[in-house]
Coordinates of C-alpha atoms in Angstrom, one line a residue:
M299 CA 118.1 87.9 54.2
E300 CA 119.8 86.6 57.3
I301 CA 123.0 88.4 56.6
L302 CA 120.7 92.0 55.8
N303 CA 118.1 91.0 60.0
S304 CA 121.6 90.5 61.3
Y305 CA 122.5 93.9 60.6
L306 CA 119.5 95.5 61.5
F307 CA 119.9 93.4 64.6
Q308 CA 123.4 94.8 65.9
H309 CA 122.5 98.5 63.8
K310 CA 119.2 98.3 65.4
S311 CA 117.9 100.4 61.5
V312 CA 118.4 99.4 58.1
S313 CA 117.2 102.0 55.3
I314 CA 115.6 101.0 52.0
P315 CA 117.2 103.0 49.1
G316 CA 113.7 104.5 48.1
L317 CA 111.1 103.2 50.5
G318 CA 112.0 104.7 54.2
T319 CA 113.9 103.1 56.9
L320 CA 113.1 100.1 59.3
H321 CA 113.6 101.1 63.0
M322 CA 113.9 98.4 65.5
E323 CA 113.3 99.2 69.8
R324 CA 114.1 96.8 72.0
I325 CA 110.6 96.7 74.9
P326 CA 111.8 96.0 78.5
A327 CA 110.2 93.4 80.8
R328 CA 107.5 94.5 82.3
T329 CA 104.9 93.6 85.2
D330 CA 101.6 92.7 84.3
F331 CA 99.6 93.1 88.1
V332 CA 95.9 92.6 86.9
N333 CA 97.1 89.2 85.4
R334 CA 100.0 88.4 88.6
Q335 CA 102.3 88.2 85.1
L336 CA 105.5 89.2 84.5
L337 CA 106.1 89.9 80.5
P338 CA 109.2 88.6 79.0
P339 CA 111.4 91.8 76.6
G340 CA 110.4 91.6 73.7
F341 CA 111.1 93.9 70.4
T342 CA 109.7 96.3 68.1
F343 CA 109.5 98.4 65.1
R344 CA 108.9 101.4 63.8
F345 CA 108.9 103.0 60.2
D346 CA 109.8 106.1 59.4
K347 CA 109.7 107.0 55.9
Y348 CA 111.2 110.4 55.3
F349 CA 115.0 109.1 55.6
D350 CA 116.0 105.5 52.5
A351 CA 119.6 106.1 53.1
P352 CA 121.3 103.8 53.8
D353 CA 124.6 104.3 55.9
K354 CA 128.5 104.3 54.7
D355 CA 129.7 101.6 55.9
F356 CA 125.8 99.2 55.4
F357 CA 127.3 98.5 51.1
G358 CA 131.1 97.0 53.4
Y359 CA 129.1 95.3 55.6
L360 CA 127.5 93.1 52.7
A361 CA 130.2 93.1 50.1
S362 CA 132.1 91.2 52.9
R363 CA 129.5 89.2 54.4
K364 CA 128.0 88.1 51.2
R365 CA 132.0 88.2 50.3
V366 CA 131.9 89.9 46.7
A367 CA 132.5 94.0 45.4
D368 CA 131.1 96.7 47.0
H369 CA 129.2 97.4 43.6
E370 CA 127.9 93.8 43.5
A371 CA 126.5 94.4 47.2
M372 CA 125.0 97.6 45.7
K373 CA 123.2 96.0 42.9
W374 CA 122.2 93.1 44.8
Y375 CA 120.8 95.5 47.6
N376 CA 119.0 97.8 45.4
E377 CA 117.5 95.1 43.7
F378 CA 116.1 93.4 46.5
A379 CA 114.3 97.5 47.8
Y380 CA 113.0 97.9 44.3
E381 CA 110.8 94.1 44.5
L382 CA 110.0 95.7 48.0
R383 CA 108.5 98.7 46.4
T384 CA 106.5 96.5 43.7
R385 CA 104.8 94.6 45.8
I386 CA 104.0 97.3 48.1
R387 CA 102.3 99.4 45.2
N388 CA 100.5 96.7 43.7
R389 CA 99.4 96.2 47.4
E390 CA 100.5 93.3 47.7
K391 CA 101.8 91.2 50.9
A392 CA 105.7 92.4 50.2
E393 CA 107.6 90.0 52.7
W394 CA 110.6 90.6 55.0
P395 CA 112.0 86.8 55.3
G396 CA 112.7 86.2 59.1
L397 CA 111.4 89.8 60.3
G398 CA 107.9 90.5 58.5
F399 CA 106.4 91.8 56.0
F400 CA 105.0 95.2 54.8
H401 CA 101.5 96.8 54.2
T402 CA 99.5 99.2 52.8
D403 CA 96.8 101.2 53.8
D404 CA 93.5 102.4 52.2
D405 CA 94.8 105.7 52.4
G406 CA 99.0 104.5 50.8
E407 CA 100.2 104.6 53.5
I408 CA 102.9 102.0 54.7
F409 CA 103.0 100.1 57.9
F410 CA 105.4 96.9 59.0
E411 CA 104.3 94.2 60.6
A412 CA 106.5 92.3 62.3
D413 CA 106.5 88.5 63.1
Q414 CA 105.1 87.7 66.4
A415 CA 107.5 84.9 67.2
L416 CA 109.9 87.1 66.3
V417 CA 108.2 90.3 68.8
R418 CA 107.6 87.8 71.3
P419 CA 110.3 85.2 71.4
L420 CA 109.1 84.2 74.9
K421 CA 106.6 83.7 77.0
P422 CA 104.7 85.5 80.2
V423 CA 105.7 83.9 83.7
S424 CA 103.9 83.4 86.5
A425 CA 104.2 86.2 89.0
V426 CA 102.8 85.6 92.3
R427 CA 104.0 87.1 95.7
I428 CA 105.6 84.9 98.7
L429 CA 105.0 85.9 102.1
R430 CA 107.9 84.3 103.6
E431 CA 107.5 83.9 107.5
N432 CA 110.1 84.1 110.8
T433 CA 112.8 84.3 108.0
E434 CA 115.9 86.8 108.9
H435 CA 117.4 89.4 106.3
Q436 CA 119.1 92.4 107.1
I437 CA 117.1 96.3 108.2
L438 CA 119.0 99.5 107.7
V439 CA 117.9 100.5 111.4
G440 CA 119.7 104.0 110.6
D441 CA 123.1 103.5 109.4
V442 CA 123.3 99.4 111.8
E443 CA 122.0 96.9 110.0
R444 CA 119.6 95.1 112.3
T445 CA 117.9 91.6 111.9
N446 CA 114.2 91.3 112.1
T447 CA 114.5 88.7 114.5
E448 CA 116.0 91.7 116.7
M449 CA 114.1 94.5 115.8
P450 CA 110.8 92.9 118.3
E451 CA 113.7 92.3 121.3
L452 CA 114.8 96.6 120.6
L453 CA 111.9 97.6 120.5
T454 CA 110.1 95.4 123.4
G455 CA 113.8 96.7 125.8
V456 CA 112.6 100.0 124.9
H457 CA 108.5 99.4 126.0
V458 CA 110.1 98.2 129.1
E459 CA 111.9 101.0 129.7
R460 CA 109.5 103.8 130.1
E461 CA 106.9 101.1 131.7
S462 CA 109.3 101.2 134.5
W463 CA 109.7 104.6 134.3
W464 CA 105.8 105.1 134.7
T465 CA 105.6 102.5 137.0
Y466 CA 108.3 103.6 139.5
A467 CA 106.6 107.4 139.4
I468 CA 102.5 105.5 139.9
I469 CA 104.4 103.6 143.6
I470 CA 106.1 107.0 144.9
A471 CA 103.0 109.1 144.8
A472 CA 100.9 106.0 146.1
V473 CA 103.3 105.8 149.3
A474 CA 102.7 109.6 150.0
L475 CA 99.5 109.8 149.4
S476 CA 99.5 106.8 151.7
I477 CA 101.5 108.7 154.0
C478 CA 99.1 110.8 154.4
F479 CA 96.4 109.6 154.8
F480 CA 97.9 107.9 157.4
Q481 CA 98.6 111.1 159.7
F482 CA 95.2 112.6 158.8
F483 CA 93.8 109.8 160.1
K484 CA 96.0 109.6 163.5
N485 CA 95.8 113.1 164.1
G486 CA 92.0 113.8 163.2
F487 CA 91.2 115.5 160.4
N488 CA 91.0 119.4 161.6
A489 CA 92.9 122.0 160.5
A490 CA 95.5 122.1 164.4
A491 CA 96.5 118.5 162.4
A492 CA 97.4 120.0 159.2
G493 CA 100.1 121.4 160.2
N494 CA 102.2 122.3 163.3
Q495 CA 100.1 124.9 164.8
T496 CA 101.9 126.5 168.7
V497 CA 99.2 128.1 171.2
V498 CA 101.2 130.8 173.1
P499 CA 99.4 133.1 175.6
A500 CA 99.7 136.7 175.4
K501 CA 100.8 138.7 178.9
K502 CA 99.0 140.1 181.1
M503 CA 99.8 144.3 180.4
P504 CA 100.7 146.5 183.0
E505 CA 98.1 148.5 183.9
L506 CA 99.0 152.5 183.5
S507 CA 98.8 154.9 187.0
R508 CA 96.2 157.3 186.7

């Protein structure tokens, strides 16, 4: 049976004459956020009863591994398939050594149940998020790489530069207002002090002779 299991692991499927094809599919590692775990990769098996013809190279593989002639390999495998079909038909536990077993439900539908030690060979591991403060790492800013320790300094510089512009504007405005108030205080709050007004005396018009 190790030969059949080896063929299944390599080719991901094996056909059983008169029964169907057993497919092996890989399950990638997954994250279980609820339980804070990282689930390991594994395997699942799917049985297809609509195709039962082995590949043309299958019996050559068996003959080579068992070191027998091709017809002897075909005879051995057909006997194994016949035994599986008989046990399934009799509602017995049709075991595939090292892999699992076949069984049927009340409607006669055939299912394959894999060994759990094979499906999940590894155990889940804890997946707790760790936050490391004050640890320097690279950050891509536009097309330039910076470190996380450089970014606060750069942002602070921009902030100070913007604040400096407003500071200068406020100072200039305050100085201008101070000059205006000083002029008003010195000259008095009247319309004449508000601007340069010059009084031009009116010339006396000559009298016209009658």
